[in-house]
Short mmCIF file of C-alpha atoms and ligand atoms in Angstrom, two decimals:
data_model
loop_
_atom_site.label_atom_id
_atom_site.label_comp_id
_atom_site.label_asym_id
_atom_site.label_seq_id
_atom_site.Cartn_x
_atom_site.Cartn_y
_atom_site.Cartn_z
CA UNK A 17 -14.16 -8.92 44.90
CA UNK A 18 -15.00 -12.60 45.52
CA UNK A 19 -15.00 -14.85 42.50
CA UNK A 20 -18.15 -16.10 40.78
CA UNK A 21 -21.68 -14.88 40.97
CA UNK A 22 -24.11 -14.61 43.86
CA UNK A 23 -26.08 -17.44 42.29
CA UNK A 24 -23.06 -19.77 42.18
CA UNK A 25 -21.99 -18.93 45.72
CA UNK A 26 -25.56 -19.29 47.00
CA UNK A 27 -25.89 -22.67 45.30
CA UNK A 28 -22.71 -23.83 47.03
CA UNK A 29 -24.08 -22.67 50.39
CA UNK A 30 -27.42 -24.37 49.77
CA UNK A 31 -25.64 -27.66 49.16
CA UNK A 32 -24.10 -27.49 52.63
CA UNK A 33 -26.73 -28.71 55.14
CA UNK A 34 -24.40 -28.16 58.11
CA UNK A 35 -23.90 -24.51 57.21
CA UNK A 36 -27.61 -23.99 56.65
CA UNK A 37 -28.47 -25.53 59.99
CA UNK A 38 -25.84 -23.47 61.84
CA UNK A 39 -27.07 -20.22 60.26
CA UNK A 40 -30.74 -21.06 60.83
CA UNK A 41 -30.28 -21.97 64.50
CA UNK A 42 -28.27 -18.80 65.24
CA UNK A 43 -30.68 -16.57 63.34
CA UNK A 44 -33.66 -18.10 65.14
CA UNK A 45 -31.98 -17.50 68.50
CA UNK A 46 -31.21 -13.88 67.60
CA UNK A 47 -34.76 -13.31 66.37
CA UNK A 48 -36.54 -14.76 69.38
CA UNK A 49 -34.23 -12.88 71.76
CA UNK A 50 -34.95 -9.67 69.84
CA UNK A 51 -38.71 -10.25 70.01
CA UNK A 52 -38.54 -10.70 73.78
CA UNK A 53 -36.33 -7.63 74.17
CA UNK A 54 -38.71 -5.47 72.15
CA UNK A 55 -41.72 -6.70 74.14
CA UNK A 56 -39.89 -5.77 77.32
CA UNK A 57 -38.98 -2.37 75.87
CA UNK A 58 -42.66 -1.73 75.11
CA UNK A 59 -43.50 -2.60 78.71
CA UNK A 60 -40.78 -0.26 80.02
CA UNK A 61 -42.12 2.49 77.76
CA UNK A 62 -45.64 1.99 79.12
CA UNK A 63 -44.24 2.36 82.64
CA UNK A 64 -42.36 5.51 81.65
CA UNK A 65 -38.99 3.80 82.20
CA UNK A 66 -37.74 3.98 78.59
CA UNK A 67 -37.56 6.71 75.96
CA UNK A 68 -40.23 4.88 73.99
CA UNK A 69 -41.14 1.56 72.41
CA UNK A 70 -39.33 0.24 69.34
CA UNK A 71 -41.34 2.35 66.87
CA UNK A 72 -40.83 5.57 68.86
CA UNK A 73 -37.13 4.91 69.49
CA UNK A 74 -36.53 4.11 65.87
CA UNK A 75 -38.18 7.33 64.78
CA UNK A 76 -35.90 9.26 67.13
CA UNK A 77 -32.82 7.39 65.94
CA UNK A 78 -33.76 7.99 62.34
CA UNK A 79 -34.23 11.72 62.91
CA UNK A 80 -30.86 11.99 64.69
CA UNK A 81 -29.07 10.16 61.88
CA UNK A 82 -30.74 12.25 59.20
CA UNK A 83 -29.86 15.48 60.98
CA UNK A 84 -26.24 14.37 61.51
CA UNK A 85 -25.76 13.34 57.90
CA UNK A 86 -27.37 16.55 56.65
CA UNK A 87 -24.75 18.48 58.69
CA UNK A 88 -21.90 15.98 58.51
CA UNK A 89 -19.19 18.54 57.71
CA UNK A 90 -20.13 20.46 60.87
CA UNK A 91 -20.15 17.38 63.12
CA UNK A 92 -16.92 15.99 61.66
CA UNK A 93 -15.16 19.29 62.37
CA UNK A 94 -16.65 19.37 65.86
CA UNK A 95 -15.54 15.82 66.61
CA UNK A 96 -12.04 16.50 65.26
CA UNK A 97 -11.72 19.57 67.51
CA UNK A 98 -13.00 17.70 70.57
CA UNK A 99 -10.66 14.73 69.99
CA UNK A 100 -7.71 17.09 69.47
CA UNK A 101 -8.52 19.09 72.63
CA UNK A 102 -8.37 15.86 74.64
CA UNK A 103 -4.99 14.86 73.29
CA UNK A 104 -6.01 12.58 70.40
CA UNK A 105 -4.87 12.80 66.78
CA UNK A 106 -7.40 12.91 63.93
CA UNK A 107 -6.78 11.72 60.38
CA UNK A 108 -9.07 11.70 57.37
CA UNK A 109 -8.70 8.83 54.91
CA UNK A 110 -10.25 8.89 51.45
CA UNK A 111 -10.02 5.13 51.11
CA UNK A 112 -8.26 1.86 51.86
CA UNK A 113 -4.86 3.00 50.59
CA UNK A 114 -4.80 6.06 52.84
CA UNK A 115 -5.84 4.09 55.94
CA UNK A 116 -3.03 1.61 55.28
CA UNK A 117 -0.51 4.42 54.83
CA UNK A 118 -1.56 6.24 58.00
CA UNK A 119 -1.48 3.14 60.22
CA UNK A 120 1.80 1.90 58.73
CA UNK A 121 3.39 5.29 59.30
CA UNK A 122 2.34 5.28 62.97
CA UNK A 123 3.57 1.70 63.34
CA UNK A 124 6.97 2.52 61.79
CA UNK A 125 7.45 5.56 64.01
CA UNK A 126 6.58 3.55 67.13
CA UNK A 127 8.49 0.42 66.08
CA UNK A 128 5.38 -1.76 66.19
CA UNK A 129 5.83 -5.40 65.16
CA UNK A 130 2.63 -6.82 66.71
CA UNK A 131 -0.85 -5.29 66.67
CA UNK A 132 -3.98 -6.62 68.37
CA UNK A 133 -7.37 -5.87 66.89
CA UNK A 134 -10.93 -5.82 68.15
CA UNK A 135 -13.85 -6.45 65.81
CA UNK A 136 -14.23 -3.75 63.18
CA UNK A 137 -16.11 -3.90 59.90
CA UNK A 138 -14.38 -0.72 58.69
CA UNK A 139 -10.95 -2.35 58.92
CA UNK A 140 -12.34 -5.44 57.15
CA UNK A 141 -13.60 -3.12 54.44
CA UNK A 142 -10.16 -1.59 53.82
CA UNK A 143 -8.25 -4.90 54.28
CA UNK A 144 -6.06 -3.32 56.93
CA UNK A 145 -4.58 -6.61 58.13
CA UNK A 146 -3.21 -7.29 54.68
CA UNK A 147 -1.66 -3.80 54.44
CA UNK A 148 0.10 -4.18 57.80
CA UNK A 149 1.23 -7.73 57.19
CA UNK A 150 2.85 -6.50 53.96
CA UNK A 151 5.06 -4.37 56.23
CA UNK A 152 5.95 -7.39 58.37
CA UNK A 153 3.57 -6.45 61.19
CA UNK A 154 1.77 -9.36 62.83
CA UNK A 155 -1.93 -8.57 63.31
CA UNK A 156 -4.00 -10.71 65.66
CA UNK A 157 -7.78 -10.59 65.82
CA UNK A 158 -8.92 -10.82 69.45
CA UNK A 159 -12.71 -11.04 69.13
CA UNK A 160 -13.32 -14.77 69.50
CA UNK A 161 -15.33 -15.06 66.26
CA UNK A 162 -12.83 -12.95 64.32
CA UNK A 163 -9.94 -14.97 65.75
CA UNK A 164 -11.57 -18.18 64.54
CA UNK A 165 -12.05 -16.93 60.99
CA UNK A 166 -8.57 -15.40 60.93
CA UNK A 167 -7.16 -18.85 61.73
CA UNK A 168 -9.41 -20.37 59.06
CA UNK A 169 -8.32 -17.73 56.50
CA UNK A 170 -11.94 -16.69 55.91
CA UNK A 171 -13.99 -13.50 56.00
CA UNK A 172 -16.86 -12.74 58.43
CA UNK A 173 -20.18 -14.33 57.51
CA UNK A 174 -22.26 -12.08 59.78
CA UNK A 175 -21.77 -8.51 61.03
CA UNK A 176 -22.26 -9.51 64.66
CA UNK A 177 -21.33 -13.20 64.63
CA UNK A 178 -18.46 -13.53 62.15
CA UNK A 179 -17.97 -17.27 62.76
CA UNK A 180 -21.58 -18.43 63.10
CA UNK A 181 -20.98 -20.87 60.24
CA UNK A 182 -18.27 -22.75 62.13
CA UNK A 183 -18.97 -25.88 64.19
CA UNK A 184 -17.29 -26.71 67.52
CA UNK A 185 -15.38 -29.50 65.83
CA UNK A 186 -13.94 -27.12 63.24
CA UNK A 187 -13.01 -24.60 65.94
CA UNK A 188 -11.34 -27.31 68.04
CA UNK A 189 -9.27 -28.31 65.01
CA UNK A 190 -8.22 -24.71 64.30
CA UNK A 191 -7.27 -24.05 67.94
CA UNK A 192 -5.58 -27.45 68.17
CA UNK A 193 -3.23 -26.41 65.36
CA UNK A 194 -2.27 -23.29 67.34
CA UNK A 195 -1.43 -25.14 70.57
CA UNK A 196 -0.13 -28.28 68.86
CA UNK A 197 -2.43 -30.82 70.50
CA UNK A 198 -5.87 -32.35 70.09
CA UNK A 199 -8.60 -30.45 71.91
CA UNK A 200 -12.03 -31.42 73.17
CA UNK A 201 -14.96 -29.43 71.83
CA UNK A 202 -16.42 -28.14 75.10
CA UNK A 203 -16.78 -24.38 75.51
CA UNK A 204 -14.46 -23.91 78.55
CA UNK A 205 -11.62 -25.72 76.73
CA UNK A 206 -11.98 -23.68 73.55
CA UNK A 207 -12.40 -20.30 75.22
CA UNK A 208 -9.58 -21.19 77.62
CA UNK A 209 -7.20 -21.77 74.71
CA UNK A 210 -8.21 -18.49 73.06
CA UNK A 211 -7.73 -16.64 76.33
CA UNK A 212 -4.33 -18.18 76.94
CA UNK A 213 -3.03 -17.43 73.43
CA UNK A 214 -4.51 -13.94 73.18
CA UNK A 215 -3.45 -12.71 76.64
CA UNK A 216 0.15 -13.11 75.66
CA UNK A 217 -0.49 -11.09 72.48
CA UNK A 218 -2.14 -8.27 74.44
CA UNK A 219 0.90 -8.01 76.70
CA UNK A 220 3.37 -7.83 73.81
CA UNK A 221 1.40 -5.73 71.31
CA UNK A 222 2.69 -2.28 70.40
CA UNK A 223 -0.59 -1.18 68.88
CA UNK A 224 -4.28 -1.80 69.47
CA UNK A 225 -6.62 -1.34 66.50
CA UNK A 226 -10.39 -0.95 66.86
CA UNK A 227 -13.38 0.45 65.10
CA UNK A 228 -16.09 2.40 66.92
CA UNK A 229 -19.84 1.94 66.96
CA UNK A 230 -20.37 5.65 67.49
CA UNK A 231 -18.33 8.83 67.85
CA UNK A 232 -19.89 11.60 69.93
CA UNK A 233 -19.12 14.88 68.19
CA UNK A 234 -19.58 17.16 71.22
CA UNK A 235 -17.03 15.34 73.40
CA UNK A 236 -14.92 13.42 70.87
CA UNK A 237 -15.86 10.20 72.69
CA UNK A 238 -15.50 6.85 70.96
CA UNK A 239 -18.18 4.38 71.96
CA UNK A 240 -17.31 0.72 71.41
CA UNK A 241 -19.91 -1.93 72.13
CA UNK A 242 -18.74 -5.52 72.68
CA UNK A 243 -19.65 -8.70 74.48
CA UNK A 244 -16.08 -9.75 75.20
CA UNK A 245 -13.43 -8.03 77.28
CA UNK A 246 -11.06 -7.92 74.31
CA UNK A 247 -12.26 -4.47 73.23
CA UNK A 248 -11.13 -2.95 76.53
CA UNK A 249 -7.73 -4.64 76.37
CA UNK A 250 -7.16 -3.63 72.73
CA UNK A 251 -7.95 0.00 73.46
CA UNK A 252 -6.09 0.32 76.76
CA UNK A 253 -3.21 -2.18 77.07
CA UNK A 254 -0.95 -1.34 74.07
CA UNK A 255 0.84 2.05 74.08
CA UNK A 256 -0.89 3.15 70.85
CA UNK A 257 -4.60 2.92 70.04
CA UNK A 258 -5.78 3.46 66.46
CA UNK A 259 -9.53 3.58 65.77
CA UNK A 260 -10.77 3.36 62.17
CA UNK A 261 -14.27 4.80 61.92
CA UNK A 262 -16.62 5.41 59.00
CA UNK A 263 -17.58 9.09 58.77
CA UNK A 264 -21.23 8.15 59.18
CA UNK A 265 -20.69 6.88 62.74
CA UNK A 266 -21.05 10.33 64.29
CA UNK A 267 -23.82 11.31 66.68
CA UNK A 268 -24.05 14.90 67.89
CA UNK A 269 -24.34 14.47 71.68
CA UNK A 270 -24.12 11.98 74.52
CA UNK A 271 -27.91 12.24 74.91
CA UNK A 272 -28.28 11.12 71.28
CA UNK A 273 -25.95 8.20 71.92
CA UNK A 274 -28.33 7.00 74.64
CA UNK A 275 -31.06 6.47 72.01
CA UNK A 276 -28.80 4.24 69.90
CA UNK A 277 -27.52 2.25 72.86
CA UNK A 278 -31.13 1.48 73.70
CA UNK A 279 -31.66 0.03 70.23
CA UNK A 280 -28.37 -1.57 69.21
CA UNK A 281 -28.02 -4.58 71.49
CA UNK A 282 -31.77 -5.22 71.58
CA UNK A 283 -31.90 -5.35 67.77
CA UNK A 284 -28.73 -7.31 67.46
CA UNK A 285 -28.65 -10.08 70.06
CA UNK A 286 -31.75 -9.27 72.10
CA UNK A 287 -29.71 -8.00 75.05
CA UNK A 288 -30.85 -4.89 76.91
CA UNK A 289 -27.33 -3.62 76.61
CA UNK A 290 -24.14 -5.34 75.57
CA UNK A 291 -21.79 -6.72 78.21
CA UNK A 292 -19.22 -3.96 77.64
CA UNK A 293 -19.90 -0.40 76.51
CA UNK A 294 -16.56 1.42 76.34
CA UNK A 295 -16.49 5.20 76.29
CA UNK A 296 -13.04 6.43 75.30
CA UNK A 297 -12.32 10.14 75.47
CA UNK A 298 -8.69 10.84 74.64
CA UNK A 299 -5.53 8.89 75.49
CA UNK A 300 -4.21 8.30 79.00
CA UNK A 301 -3.83 11.57 80.93
CA UNK A 302 -1.06 12.39 83.42
CA UNK A 303 -1.69 10.54 86.66
CA UNK A 304 -3.93 7.88 85.08
CA UNK A 305 -2.84 4.26 85.42
CA UNK A 306 -4.42 2.83 82.26
CA UNK A 307 -4.87 3.74 78.65
CA UNK A 308 -2.67 4.28 75.62
CA UNK A 309 -0.01 6.96 75.33
CA UNK A 310 -1.29 7.85 71.85
CA UNK A 311 -4.80 7.79 70.41
CA UNK A 312 -5.39 8.14 66.68
CA UNK A 313 -8.85 8.34 65.14
CA UNK A 314 -9.01 7.76 61.38
CA UNK A 315 -12.25 8.91 59.79
CA UNK A 316 -12.84 6.75 56.74
CA UNK A 317 -14.71 7.96 53.67
CA UNK A 318 -14.22 5.14 51.11
CA UNK A 319 -17.22 6.13 49.00
CA UNK A 320 -19.51 7.31 51.79
CA UNK A 321 -19.45 10.98 50.81
CA UNK A 322 -20.56 9.96 47.29
CA UNK A 323 -23.71 8.48 48.85
CA UNK A 324 -24.48 11.65 50.82
CA UNK A 325 -27.25 13.70 49.24
CA UNK A 326 -28.33 10.89 46.92
CA UNK A 327 -31.47 8.76 47.03
CA UNK A 328 -29.38 6.15 48.87
CA UNK A 329 -28.32 8.39 51.78
CA UNK A 330 -30.42 6.51 54.31
CA UNK A 331 -28.17 3.47 54.07
CA UNK A 332 -25.60 5.55 55.96
CA UNK A 333 -27.95 5.45 58.97
CA UNK A 334 -26.88 1.84 59.51
CA UNK A 335 -25.57 1.00 62.98
CA UNK A 336 -24.42 -2.51 61.95
CA UNK A 337 -26.73 -4.37 64.31
CA UNK A 338 -27.27 -7.29 61.93
CA UNK A 339 -31.05 -7.46 62.46
CA UNK A 340 -31.74 -7.21 58.74
CA UNK A 341 -29.52 -10.25 58.13
CA UNK A 342 -31.26 -12.25 60.85
CA UNK A 343 -34.68 -11.55 59.34
CA UNK A 344 -33.81 -11.91 55.65
CA UNK A 345 -35.25 -15.09 54.06
CA UNK A 346 -32.35 -15.16 51.59
CA UNK A 347 -29.56 -14.67 54.14
CA UNK A 348 -31.16 -17.24 56.42
CA UNK A 349 -30.71 -19.86 53.69
CA UNK A 350 -27.32 -18.91 52.29
CA UNK A 351 -25.37 -17.27 55.14
CA UNK A 352 -22.99 -14.40 54.51
CA UNK A 353 -20.27 -15.78 52.24
CA UNK A 354 -22.70 -16.12 49.34
CA UNK A 355 -22.70 -12.32 49.10
CA UNK A 356 -18.98 -12.35 48.32
CA UNK A 357 -18.36 -9.04 50.10
CA UNK A 358 -17.55 -7.65 53.54
CA UNK A 359 -21.15 -6.57 54.14
CA UNK A 360 -23.76 -9.27 53.59
CA UNK A 361 -27.52 -9.55 53.90
CA UNK A 362 -29.88 -6.75 52.92
CA UNK A 363 -27.58 -3.95 54.07
CA UNK A 364 -24.73 -5.48 52.08
CA UNK A 365 -26.98 -5.80 49.06
CA UNK A 366 -27.54 -2.05 49.18
CA UNK A 367 -24.11 -0.92 50.35
CA UNK A 368 -21.71 -3.12 48.38
CA UNK A 369 -22.71 -1.86 44.90
CA UNK A 370 -22.47 1.71 46.24
CA UNK A 371 -19.03 1.38 47.84
CA UNK A 372 -17.62 -0.70 44.99
CA UNK A 373 -18.08 -0.79 41.23
CA UNK A 374 -21.85 -1.03 40.63
CA UNK A 375 -21.39 -3.15 37.51
CA UNK A 376 -19.43 -5.78 39.51
CA UNK A 377 -22.12 -6.17 42.16
CA UNK A 378 -25.35 -5.72 40.22
CA UNK A 379 -26.30 -9.37 40.74
CA UNK A 380 -26.77 -8.79 44.49
CA UNK A 381 -29.84 -6.52 44.21
CA UNK A 382 -31.09 -8.59 41.28
CA UNK A 383 -30.85 -11.97 42.98
CA UNK A 384 -30.31 -11.71 46.75
CA UNK A 385 -33.65 -10.14 47.62
CA UNK A 386 -37.31 -11.13 47.48
CA UNK A 387 -38.48 -7.55 48.30
CA UNK A 388 -40.42 -8.90 51.30
CA UNK A 389 -39.33 -5.88 53.44
CA UNK A 390 -38.71 -7.99 56.57
CA UNK A 391 -35.35 -6.16 56.82
CA UNK A 392 -37.02 -2.77 56.95
CA UNK A 393 -39.42 -3.91 59.68
CA UNK A 394 -36.53 -5.11 61.85
CA UNK A 395 -34.15 -2.22 61.19
CA UNK A 396 -33.73 -0.05 64.31
CA UNK A 397 -33.07 3.04 62.22
CA UNK A 398 -35.85 2.36 59.72
CA UNK A 399 -33.78 2.12 56.55
CA UNK A 400 -36.12 1.17 53.66
CA UNK A 401 -33.64 -1.40 52.38
CA UNK A 402 -36.14 -3.03 50.02
CA UNK A 403 -36.82 0.33 48.36
CA UNK A 404 -33.12 0.97 47.95
CA UNK A 405 -32.64 -2.49 46.45
CA UNK A 406 -35.45 -1.72 44.01
CA UNK A 407 -33.65 1.50 43.05
CA UNK A 408 -30.54 -0.59 42.30
CA UNK A 409 -32.64 -2.80 40.04
CA UNK A 410 -34.04 0.25 38.28
CA UNK A 411 -30.50 1.52 37.74
CA UNK A 412 -29.47 -1.87 36.33
CA UNK A 413 -32.32 -1.73 33.81
CA UNK A 414 -31.78 2.00 33.03
CA UNK A 415 -28.10 1.53 32.29
CA UNK A 416 -28.67 -1.58 30.17
CA UNK A 417 -26.72 -3.81 32.59
CA UNK A 418 -29.34 -6.53 32.92
CA UNK A 419 -28.11 -9.80 31.42
CA UNK A 420 -30.79 -12.08 32.81
CA UNK A 421 -32.63 -12.18 29.50
CA UNK A 422 -35.83 -11.26 31.32
CA UNK A 423 -35.87 -7.65 30.08
CA UNK A 424 -37.28 -8.50 26.63
CA UNK A 425 -40.10 -10.78 27.85
CA UNK A 426 -41.00 -8.33 30.61
CA UNK A 427 -41.15 -5.40 28.17
CA UNK A 428 -43.26 -7.54 25.84
CA UNK A 429 -45.54 -8.49 28.74
CA UNK A 430 -45.87 -4.86 29.84
CA UNK A 431 -46.74 -3.80 26.28
CA UNK A 432 -49.25 -6.65 25.86
CA UNK A 433 -50.94 -6.17 29.19
CA UNK A 434 -51.73 -2.55 28.53
CA UNK A 435 -54.18 -3.72 25.83
CA UNK A 436 -57.28 -5.57 27.10
CA UNK A 437 -57.54 -7.92 24.11
CA UNK A 438 -53.85 -8.87 24.35
CA UNK A 439 -54.18 -9.40 28.09
CA UNK A 440 -57.16 -11.71 27.63
CA UNK A 441 -55.39 -13.63 24.89
CA UNK A 442 -52.18 -14.12 26.92
CA UNK A 443 -54.10 -15.27 29.99
CA UNK A 444 -56.02 -17.78 27.90
CA UNK A 445 -52.84 -19.14 26.27
CA UNK A 446 -51.10 -19.31 29.66
CA UNK A 447 -54.01 -21.13 31.23
CA UNK A 448 -54.21 -23.69 28.45
CA UNK A 449 -50.45 -24.25 28.57
CA UNK A 450 -50.43 -24.74 32.33
CA UNK A 451 -53.36 -27.15 32.13
CA UNK A 452 -51.52 -29.09 29.47
CA UNK A 453 -48.54 -29.60 31.80
CA UNK A 454 -50.67 -30.35 34.84
CA UNK A 455 -51.08 -33.90 36.10
CA UNK A 456 -54.00 -35.44 37.92
CA UNK A 457 -53.69 -35.92 41.67
CA UNK A 458 -55.79 -37.97 44.02
CA UNK A 459 -58.99 -36.23 44.93
CA UNK A 460 -59.32 -34.62 41.50
CA UNK A 461 -56.88 -31.74 42.02
CA UNK A 462 -54.49 -31.02 39.21
CA UNK A 463 -50.97 -29.64 39.57
CA UNK A 464 -48.44 -28.27 37.13
CA UNK A 465 -45.23 -29.94 38.30
CA UNK A 466 -42.84 -29.57 35.39
CA UNK A 467 -42.86 -26.42 33.31
CA UNK A 468 -41.07 -26.44 29.94
CA UNK A 469 -37.82 -24.70 28.93
CA UNK A 470 -36.45 -21.89 31.10
CA UNK A 471 -39.51 -22.08 33.38
CA UNK A 472 -38.44 -25.55 34.54
CA UNK A 473 -36.14 -24.14 37.26
CA UNK A 474 -39.15 -22.42 38.81
CA UNK A 475 -41.17 -25.64 39.08
CA UNK A 476 -38.21 -27.69 40.32
CA UNK A 477 -38.87 -26.59 43.86
CA UNK A 478 -42.59 -25.96 43.81
CA UNK A 479 -45.84 -27.26 42.30
CA UNK A 480 -48.36 -24.87 40.86
CA UNK A 481 -52.07 -25.67 41.11
CA UNK A 482 -53.44 -26.08 37.61
CA UNK A 483 -55.72 -23.22 36.60
CA UNK A 484 -59.44 -24.04 36.34
CA UNK A 485 -60.96 -24.85 33.01
CA UNK A 486 -62.74 -21.51 32.80
CA UNK A 487 -61.48 -18.14 33.93
CA UNK A 488 -63.43 -15.85 36.24
CA UNK A 489 -64.27 -13.62 33.29
CA UNK A 490 -65.74 -16.55 31.37
CA UNK A 491 -67.71 -17.74 34.39
CA UNK A 492 -69.02 -14.21 34.96
CA UNK A 493 -70.05 -13.85 31.34
CA UNK A 494 -71.91 -17.18 31.57
CA UNK A 495 -73.56 -16.07 34.77
CA UNK A 496 -74.79 -12.88 33.16
CA UNK A 497 -76.00 -14.70 30.07
CA UNK A 498 -78.01 -17.09 32.25
CA UNK A 499 -79.67 -14.07 33.85
CA UNK A 500 -80.36 -12.60 30.44
CA UNK A 501 -77.93 -9.74 30.89
CA UNK A 502 -75.18 -8.57 28.54
CA UNK A 503 -71.63 -9.40 29.52
S1 SF4 B 12 -29.47 -1.85 57.89
FE1 SF4 B 12 -30.60 -1.59 59.81
S2 SF4 B 12 -31.03 -3.72 60.47
FE2 SF4 B 12 -29.39 -3.85 58.92
S3 SF4 B 12 -27.49 -3.85 60.08
FE3 SF4 B 12 -27.94 -1.71 59.52
S4 SF4 B 12 -29.08 -0.87 61.26
FE4 SF4 B 12 -29.10 -3.09 61.48
#
């Protein structure tokens, strides 16, 4: 778990204008590309050239996910059989320790000293690099963004764009250290260096490690969606391919996969489809020129089965597109590191307290969400993230874990506002207090700019118009009196 609180980490991020600009620009690009892609999808649907518009596709995707999770034991067994029939090996890992053990055992048996990796949130989650490095195995990230943050010794700040917080200058410095010379910051130079360094790693690696965006249960096919060619090299160049996949990544059939492929890239980067969509069914067969000699698929639980059947099950629908991050007003200000966990943004706010110790992460749902529901609107599988965050808050209150000091005043307010006389009294006191703190502005408008005590933080960033001298109730009573009626 990262040190400090969400509030402290967010404050640090907010004090970094460069980071905020980098995150805002990238998020804006993702959002406008997504809008255009969804408009085009709607047009295709009208012409009968797509399965449906965003709303229809998302309903289909949601139904498929729900069905799969409701029958997960069946589909896991089916996928395991299909992978085995095509020459692959299937492992089930309860958590991080087991994944580390399984991969290390394969590496020892095959004498692996260097492994190349493509982007995988599941392996981030179980800290696989650390486990392998402890055994003296060099692990090299080959997704450009992941490679950058590996060199920087950082964690991903976005599901799709792990290094969006890094500037060209910072990347040039990191790459310059690798090649031992000063580099210019233009894109061809930087990508050229990455290509040159990583190619050599691909050639020497004894193991390729990937995740998978989807696993098709009927055929045992791994589907890996990328925008760089590294995914193909990782899964086909080294003699051993190991894929670490969350158990929720299953879809029943290839036809179901088609629905998700229509949504994933559009929601994520606004592309119709990503540059590479790899479909891997088994290791290399006799007579084939490419592909690994061994394929291992590790199905990772790590707390997911505890979520099944609970009120939080829908979070397992997530296809890691990142759209909820791009649209979240909190994430857009702070970036991903403020969340202190592998998964950031709204989905991280729901998932992290479920996969980890709730008590350690309770400040995420309490503080990293405004309940605006923009995440839910953007989510291609319709996860009601704001509702799930609210459930976390209810759990925090129910279990007496709230330390904000707001519980007492809120309970008092709730008790007072269920009695009309107390409500009227509190509104009157509040109005008088606010008017007392208000200052005169030009044009006769009054504003409350500095609230007292703990309320000061709220007025530091915003001015509140001073309430009028008389409330609506008082004005209405006067109006009725003037007309000779009883209030
Ligand atoms: S919760 Fe929805 S929007 Fe967020 S990453 Fe997952 S699928 Fe995408």
